[in-house]
Each structure stands twice: as structure tokens, then as C-alpha cells.
Amino acid sequence: MSDRVIDQQGHVKGTDTDTDMFLCCVQVPKSASYTDSSDDETSPRDKQQKNSKGNGDFCIKNIKQADFGRREIEIAEQEMPALMALRKRAQGEKPLAGAKVVGCTHITAQTAVLMETLSALGAQCRWAACNIYSTQNEVAAALAEGGFSVFAWKGESEDDFWWCIDRCVNVEGWQPNMILDDGGDLTHWIYKKYPNMFKKIKGIVEESVTGVHRLYQLSKAGKLCVPAMNVNDSVTKQKFDNLYCCRESILDGLKRTTDVMFGGKQVVVCGYGEVGKGCCAALKAMDSACSASHSCLNLNEVIRQVDIVITCTGNKNVVVREYLDRMKNGCIVCNMGHSNTEIDVASLRTPELTWERVRSQVDHVIWPDGKRVVLLAEGRLLNLSCSTVPTFVLSITATTQALALIELYNAPEGRYKQDVYLLPKKMDEYVASLHLPTFDAHLTELTDEQAKYLGLNKNGPFKPNYYR
């Protein structure tokens, strides 16, 4: 494994090797925590804490914040109707009875609703954070008070990060048989440290683009030794988490950080996938001239004129130093893609440029002639760094994750081989159907004649597996 260091800005330094397919991907927060963890600088690893029942199998910032965290979770439950419906419908059947789920995701109020749902369905859970900055300390406290083995706090070091994952996995008398991952770090750690555990693990559920990519790499190399479910590309999750979510959150992130007026601004959106379409739709509605106005341009042609540059390609070095040098004074630069590789931020850390932090997650990068470029979230994902993701979106994601765990855990031997699979289309449609009552929406059932004409089952699935 290659050596890596996380600096104070959250950047991971180091390189991959052929055998080290999983990066320590420092992801950005899914929502902000309202607690200030700087009040107590004592490392949670140096504390002895127990909940009200005397259980100490956890490591968090402060168990005394549990009541506040419980209120956060209760608020999140109101906007996660499908997950709550799944909990109510399936808790009698206990489809996850005997499941021992080890998870590594953002530890937020929404994740807490997922964890408590898995527990209600019969699973035992141990959890670590996939991001050193995103943990809501009060929520972690509420989970620990509720009896969950949680190892996470906001502001972990890299050593803390891996220690927490190890504490979830390496415990006497308990061995996981399911993995729920977001980014691939947990899967990587088990592959590296405890490969024999895969003899009892029934499957992996992976939520992120990065983690899924690395699972496909493992599969292609013949090193994936258990079935894996790619929930990132489930249609319902993809539409809400990418298109609709970004359509709502791009403006929120820009407004919170810059107070910018969008009307009349020239905006270039690099990338026109689901995320790019969502960004363009929002900006166009605010009377900004952007690439959604059916102008397909080369960035080199417009870089001197634009007021805002947004990247969402999933690629690297989309906005390089050459473009940054040519931008107008006051140009806002931000990223809506998954990782912080799209904007070449490293090229701006040179002696001739001055960095000025003007507010949280907002830096002015100042050139020698006085020109300023406004860089948001140091090139990391804007909506998750500077605002929040709608809880309703996470209801869809979490419900999809829960169903994927149920499917892999209960699948008969031989249904899934050592490969990466999409969630069955019928389950994808079931996730969508669980959310319909929230909108008071009703579906018209096909008649027998209509179903026969279309060659479909009246109860679905209604789309082929290749439909995206």
C-alpha cells in the first residue's frame, strides 16, 4: 500500500500501486454539523465513555450530545418516507435477521435513520465514517446512546480514520457478513488486513461513483471474491441524487458562499451528464446565460468572458492553471463533480499567488496584478461542502441501499457470482413506488390486454435492465 497523508485542507497525498486499488477518498460532508468540535481538543480515543446503559463499545466526540442528536434524527425521519415505510412493512418479517453489517458512510441524521431501519429489520451494525469531516457529532452520540457501535467524530486524522474502520471490523466474537460502503475504503481495509473475512461475507453494497469504479477494477482483475451491488447506477437513485438534487442545491451552495445575483451572469457548465443538466436547468431559470442554452463551446473560447465556471465531468484537470490565469477579475470557480480533481487547485499554491480566506469554504486567490478568482470549497463538491443535500434525496439512496442488502443477504447460492451487479429493476421501481404517497400520487394499473400488448407483467418491472 502506498503512503498517504491528509493535509489540513483535507487533500490526500500519495499514489496508488497496482495492488492498491482503493484510494483513501476524502469525501465531503453530506450535511453540516451544528456542533463545534473545537471546544474539546481531547482525542475521543483518549476518553472512556459509556452510554446510560453502561455500554462503551463506541468511540465518539461526546455522548452528552445524544439528546440533541435524537432530535436531528427525528426531523430526518419526516423527510424519509420510503425508508420509514420499509421499516414498518418489513420489521415483522426480519429479512436481515442474522445479518452483521459493517458500514462506512457519512454519519449524519439521514444515515442514522438507515442504521435504525436495518436494526429494526434484524441486522446488527457496526459503523465508521467514510469522511473525516462529515460526521455530525450529536448524531453519533445519539446512535451510541441507542446501542450502536459507532466509531467516528468530526475532524479525524488519517490515523484516526483507519483506526475507526479497524475497530468496526476487528472485534472479538463478531464478524461481518455484509459490507455497506461509500467510497471503497472499508472494502479496501478488509482486503488488505483481513482477507479471510471474505469467506463469510455474502456481499458488498457500494453507493459512490468512486467505490463502484474500483469494484469494477477488482472484478476485471479477477480479484473480487464476493458479489457486489452497484446502487449508484440505480435509475431512481441516479435521477434524484444527481439530476434533481443538483438542480436544487447548486444555487443554494453558490448563494450561501458568494451572495451572487444570477440574473445576467455568464455561466459555463463543464459537463452535461445528469449533474450538468441539473445545474444548467437551475441557472437558466435564474436568467443566467449558460451552456444549457444549447451553446456547445470549447472552454478555451469563453474563459475570458464568463462570470462563473462550474465543473461536473468526473474527469481530472478540466480547469487548469492556463484557464485560471485568463479568467476575469471576480470569476467564481467551483466543482459539482464527485472528487476534487476537476479544478487544478494544486497549481494555485505557488509563491506568486496569495490566498485569502474570506469566509468558510470561500477563498480569494489573488494574482500579482490584483486580479481575484473566487474559489469555492477548494475545488471539492460544492453542494455537499457549502450547503446540504435534501433529506428526501437521501431517503431514496438509503432505501436503495437497504433493499440491496436484503437482496444480497437472502439470495440463494449461485444467483450472484463474484461480480458487480445493478439492483434488480423491480426493486428499483419499488423504491420509486414507496415515495409516491408523499406526493399523493397514484398509478393507473395496466389492464390484462395492455400488459399483454406491451409484453409486461402488470406488477412490473416496466423497464428493461438496460434502461437508464
mmCIF file of N, CA and C in Angstrom, residues 360-413:
data_model
loop_
_atom_site.group_PDB
_atom_site.id
_atom_site.type_symbol
_atom_site.label_atom_id
_atom_site.label_comp_id
_atom_site.label_asym_id
_atom_site.label_seq_id
_atom_site.Cartn_x
_atom_site.Cartn_y
_atom_site.Cartn_z
ATOM 1 N N SER A 360 -16.036 30.877 5.469
ATOM 2 C CA SER A 360 -15.914 29.426 5.433
ATOM 3 C C SER A 360 -16.121 28.895 4.015
ATOM 4 N N GLN A 361 -15.157 28.120 3.547
ATOM 5 C CA GLN A 361 -15.202 27.459 2.235
ATOM 6 C C GLN A 361 -15.112 28.434 1.060
ATOM 7 N N VAL A 362 -14.692 29.680 1.317
ATOM 8 C CA VAL A 362 -14.538 30.658 0.233
ATOM 9 C C VAL A 362 -13.143 31.266 0.313
ATOM 10 N N ASP A 363 -12.364 31.094 -0.763
ATOM 11 C CA ASP A 363 -11.023 31.661 -0.843
ATOM 12 C C ASP A 363 -10.932 32.603 -2.032
ATOM 13 N N HIS A 364 -10.278 33.740 -1.812
ATOM 14 C CA HIS A 364 -9.888 34.595 -2.919
ATOM 15 C C HIS A 364 -8.440 34.256 -3.250
ATOM 16 N N VAL A 365 -8.202 33.876 -4.484
ATOM 17 C CA VAL A 365 -6.841 33.643 -4.953
ATOM 18 C C VAL A 365 -6.431 34.892 -5.728
ATOM 19 N N ILE A 366 -5.376 35.563 -5.252
ATOM 20 C CA ILE A 366 -5.037 36.896 -5.753
ATOM 21 C C ILE A 366 -3.754 36.828 -6.579
ATOM 22 N N TRP A 367 -3.839 37.320 -7.807
ATOM 23 C CA TRP A 367 -2.688 37.375 -8.710
ATOM 24 C C TRP A 367 -1.852 38.633 -8.414
ATOM 25 N N PRO A 368 -0.617 38.693 -8.881
ATOM 26 C CA PRO A 368 0.251 39.861 -8.609
ATOM 27 C C PRO A 368 -0.326 41.192 -9.081
ATOM 28 N N ASP A 369 -1.157 41.168 -10.152
ATOM 29 C CA ASP A 369 -1.735 42.421 -10.652
ATOM 30 C C ASP A 369 -3.010 42.820 -9.909
ATOM 31 N N GLY A 370 -3.386 42.025 -8.868
ATOM 32 C CA GLY A 370 -4.563 42.341 -8.071
ATOM 33 C C GLY A 370 -5.817 41.591 -8.478
ATOM 34 N N LYS A 371 -5.775 40.858 -9.584
ATOM 35 C CA LYS A 371 -6.940 40.076 -10.005
ATOM 36 C C LYS A 371 -7.268 39.008 -8.969
ATOM 37 N N ARG A 372 -8.562 38.821 -8.718
ATOM 38 C CA ARG A 372 -9.001 37.810 -7.764
ATOM 39 C C ARG A 372 -9.906 36.787 -8.454
ATOM 40 N N VAL A 373 -9.653 35.526 -8.169
ATOM 41 C CA VAL A 373 -10.559 34.451 -8.566
ATOM 42 C C VAL A 373 -11.163 33.885 -7.284
ATOM 43 N N VAL A 374 -12.477 33.720 -7.268
ATOM 44 C CA VAL A 374 -13.172 33.216 -6.086
ATOM 45 C C VAL A 374 -13.285 31.697 -6.200
ATOM 46 N N LEU A 375 -12.561 31.001 -5.356
ATOM 47 C CA LEU A 375 -12.546 29.533 -5.386
ATOM 48 C C LEU A 375 -13.389 29.001 -4.232
ATOM 49 N N LEU A 376 -14.340 28.143 -4.545
ATOM 50 C CA LEU A 376 -15.259 27.622 -3.534
ATOM 51 C C LEU A 376 -14.891 26.195 -3.140
ATOM 52 N N ALA A 377 -14.865 25.946 -1.841
ATOM 53 C CA ALA A 377 -14.640 24.611 -1.257
ATOM 54 C C ALA A 377 -13.342 23.977 -1.723
ATOM 55 N N GLU A 378 -12.376 24.819 -2.089
ATOM 56 C CA GLU A 378 -11.065 24.342 -2.555
ATOM 57 C C GLU A 378 -11.205 23.299 -3.652
ATOM 58 N N GLY A 379 -12.242 23.473 -4.496
ATOM 59 C CA GLY A 379 -12.435 22.567 -5.626
ATOM 60 C C GLY A 379 -13.162 21.290 -5.280
ATOM 61 N N ARG A 380 -13.618 21.148 -4.025
ATOM 62 C CA ARG A 380 -14.384 19.964 -3.665
ATOM 63 C C ARG A 380 -15.864 20.187 -3.983
ATOM 64 N N LEU A 381 -16.639 19.144 -3.846
ATOM 65 C CA LEU A 381 -18.042 19.153 -4.234
ATOM 66 C C LEU A 381 -18.813 20.270 -3.536
ATOM 67 N N LEU A 382 -19.322 21.210 -4.319
ATOM 68 C CA LEU A 382 -19.887 22.448 -3.782
ATOM 69 C C LEU A 382 -21.100 22.218 -2.905
ATOM 70 N N ASN A 383 -22.087 21.458 -3.409
ATOM 71 C CA ASN A 383 -23.340 21.387 -2.655
ATOM 72 C C ASN A 383 -23.166 20.684 -1.314
ATOM 73 N N LEU A 384 -22.284 19.698 -1.250
ATOM 74 C CA LEU A 384 -22.103 18.965 -0.010
ATOM 75 C C LEU A 384 -21.109 19.644 0.926
ATOM 76 N N SER A 385 -20.291 20.539 0.396
ATOM 77 C CA SER A 385 -19.339 21.265 1.229
ATOM 78 C C SER A 385 -19.946 22.534 1.800
ATOM 79 N N CYS A 386 -20.772 23.192 1.001
ATOM 80 C CA CYS A 386 -21.197 24.543 1.348
ATOM 81 C C CYS A 386 -22.688 24.671 1.640
ATOM 82 N N SER A 387 -23.440 23.635 1.391
ATOM 83 C CA SER A 387 -24.865 23.669 1.735
ATOM 84 C C SER A 387 -25.252 22.279 2.224
ATOM 85 N N THR A 388 -26.359 21.759 1.784
ATOM 86 C CA THR A 388 -26.772 20.421 2.192
ATOM 87 C C THR A 388 -27.425 19.709 1.020
ATOM 88 N N VAL A 389 -27.606 18.407 1.176
ATOM 89 C CA VAL A 389 -28.366 17.612 0.220
ATOM 90 C C VAL A 389 -29.758 17.407 0.802
ATOM 91 N N PRO A 390 -30.812 17.577 0.022
ATOM 92 C CA PRO A 390 -32.164 17.377 0.551
ATOM 93 C C PRO A 390 -32.333 15.991 1.166
ATOM 94 N N THR A 391 -32.933 15.938 2.351
ATOM 95 C CA THR A 391 -33.120 14.668 3.042
ATOM 96 C C THR A 391 -33.947 13.701 2.207
ATOM 97 N N PHE A 392 -34.895 14.216 1.456
ATOM 98 C CA PHE A 392 -35.738 13.347 0.621
ATOM 99 C C PHE A 392 -34.889 12.568 -0.380
ATOM 100 N N VAL A 393 -33.862 13.207 -0.908
ATOM 101 C CA VAL A 393 -32.945 12.523 -1.824
ATOM 102 C C VAL A 393 -32.271 11.348 -1.117
ATOM 103 N N LEU A 394 -31.842 11.588 0.113
ATOM 104 C CA LEU A 394 -31.159 10.538 0.860
ATOM 105 C C LEU A 394 -32.115 9.427 1.272
ATOM 106 N N SER A 395 -33.406 9.720 1.328
ATOM 107 C CA SER A 395 -34.385 8.667 1.556
ATOM 108 C C SER A 395 -34.336 7.653 0.422
ATOM 109 N N ILE A 396 -34.238 8.152 -0.796
ATOM 110 C CA ILE A 396 -34.165 7.274 -1.959
ATOM 111 C C ILE A 396 -32.871 6.470 -1.943
ATOM 112 N N THR A 397 -31.757 7.148 -1.673
ATOM 113 C CA THR A 397 -30.469 6.455 -1.630
ATOM 114 C C THR A 397 -30.452 5.391 -0.538
ATOM 115 N N ALA A 398 -30.894 5.752 0.665
ATOM 116 C CA ALA A 398 -30.847 4.825 1.792
ATOM 117 C C ALA A 398 -31.797 3.648 1.598
ATOM 118 N N THR A 399 -32.981 3.890 1.020
ATOM 119 C CA THR A 399 -33.909 2.795 0.755
ATOM 120 C C THR A 399 -33.319 1.828 -0.263
ATOM 121 N N THR A 400 -32.652 2.370 -1.268
ATOM 122 C CA THR A 400 -31.996 1.528 -2.267
ATOM 123 C C THR A 400 -30.893 0.692 -1.623
ATOM 124 N N GLN A 401 -30.124 1.302 -0.730
ATOM 125 C CA GLN A 401 -29.078 0.560 -0.024
ATOM 126 C C GLN A 401 -29.675 -0.566 0.817
ATOM 127 N N ALA A 402 -30.753 -0.270 1.534
ATOM 128 C CA ALA A 402 -31.377 -1.279 2.385
ATOM 129 C C ALA A 402 -31.893 -2.455 1.566
ATOM 130 N N LEU A 403 -32.548 -2.173 0.450
ATOM 131 C CA LEU A 403 -33.062 -3.249 -0.398
ATOM 132 C C LEU A 403 -31.933 -4.073 -1.005
ATOM 133 N N ALA A 404 -30.833 -3.416 -1.360
ATOM 134 C CA ALA A 404 -29.688 -4.133 -1.903
ATOM 135 C C ALA A 404 -29.105 -5.092 -0.861
ATOM 136 N N LEU A 405 -29.024 -4.638 0.389
ATOM 137 C CA LEU A 405 -28.544 -5.512 1.459
ATOM 138 C C LEU A 405 -29.470 -6.711 1.638
ATOM 139 N N ILE A 406 -30.778 -6.468 1.630
ATOM 140 C CA ILE A 406 -31.749 -7.550 1.780
ATOM 141 C C ILE A 406 -31.623 -8.547 0.639
ATOM 142 N N GLU A 407 -31.471 -8.030 -0.583
ATOM 143 C CA GLU A 407 -31.370 -8.907 -1.756
ATOM 144 C C GLU A 407 -30.123 -9.773 -1.699
ATOM 145 N N LEU A 408 -28.982 -9.181 -1.439
ATOM 146 C CA LEU A 408 -27.739 -9.958 -1.410
ATOM 147 C C LEU A 408 -27.720 -10.941 -0.242
ATOM 148 N N TYR A 409 -28.244 -10.510 0.892
ATOM 149 C CA TYR A 409 -28.197 -11.361 2.081
ATOM 150 C C TYR A 409 -29.089 -12.594 1.938
ATOM 151 N N ASN A 410 -30.224 -12.425 1.270
ATOM 152 C CA ASN A 410 -31.195 -13.517 1.169
ATOM 153 C C ASN A 410 -31.134 -14.269 -0.153
ATOM 154 N N ALA A 411 -30.271 -13.845 -1.065
ATOM 155 C CA ALA A 411 -30.194 -14.503 -2.376
ATOM 156 C C ALA A 411 -29.735 -15.949 -2.234
ATOM 157 N N PRO A 412 -30.372 -16.879 -2.923
ATOM 158 C CA PRO A 412 -29.920 -18.275 -2.882
ATOM 159 C C PRO A 412 -28.535 -18.405 -3.498
ATOM 160 N N GLU A 413 -27.806 -19.386 -3.050
ATOM 161 C CA GLU A 413 -26.449 -19.589 -3.538
ATOM 162 C C GLU A 413 -26.456 -19.788 -5.045
#
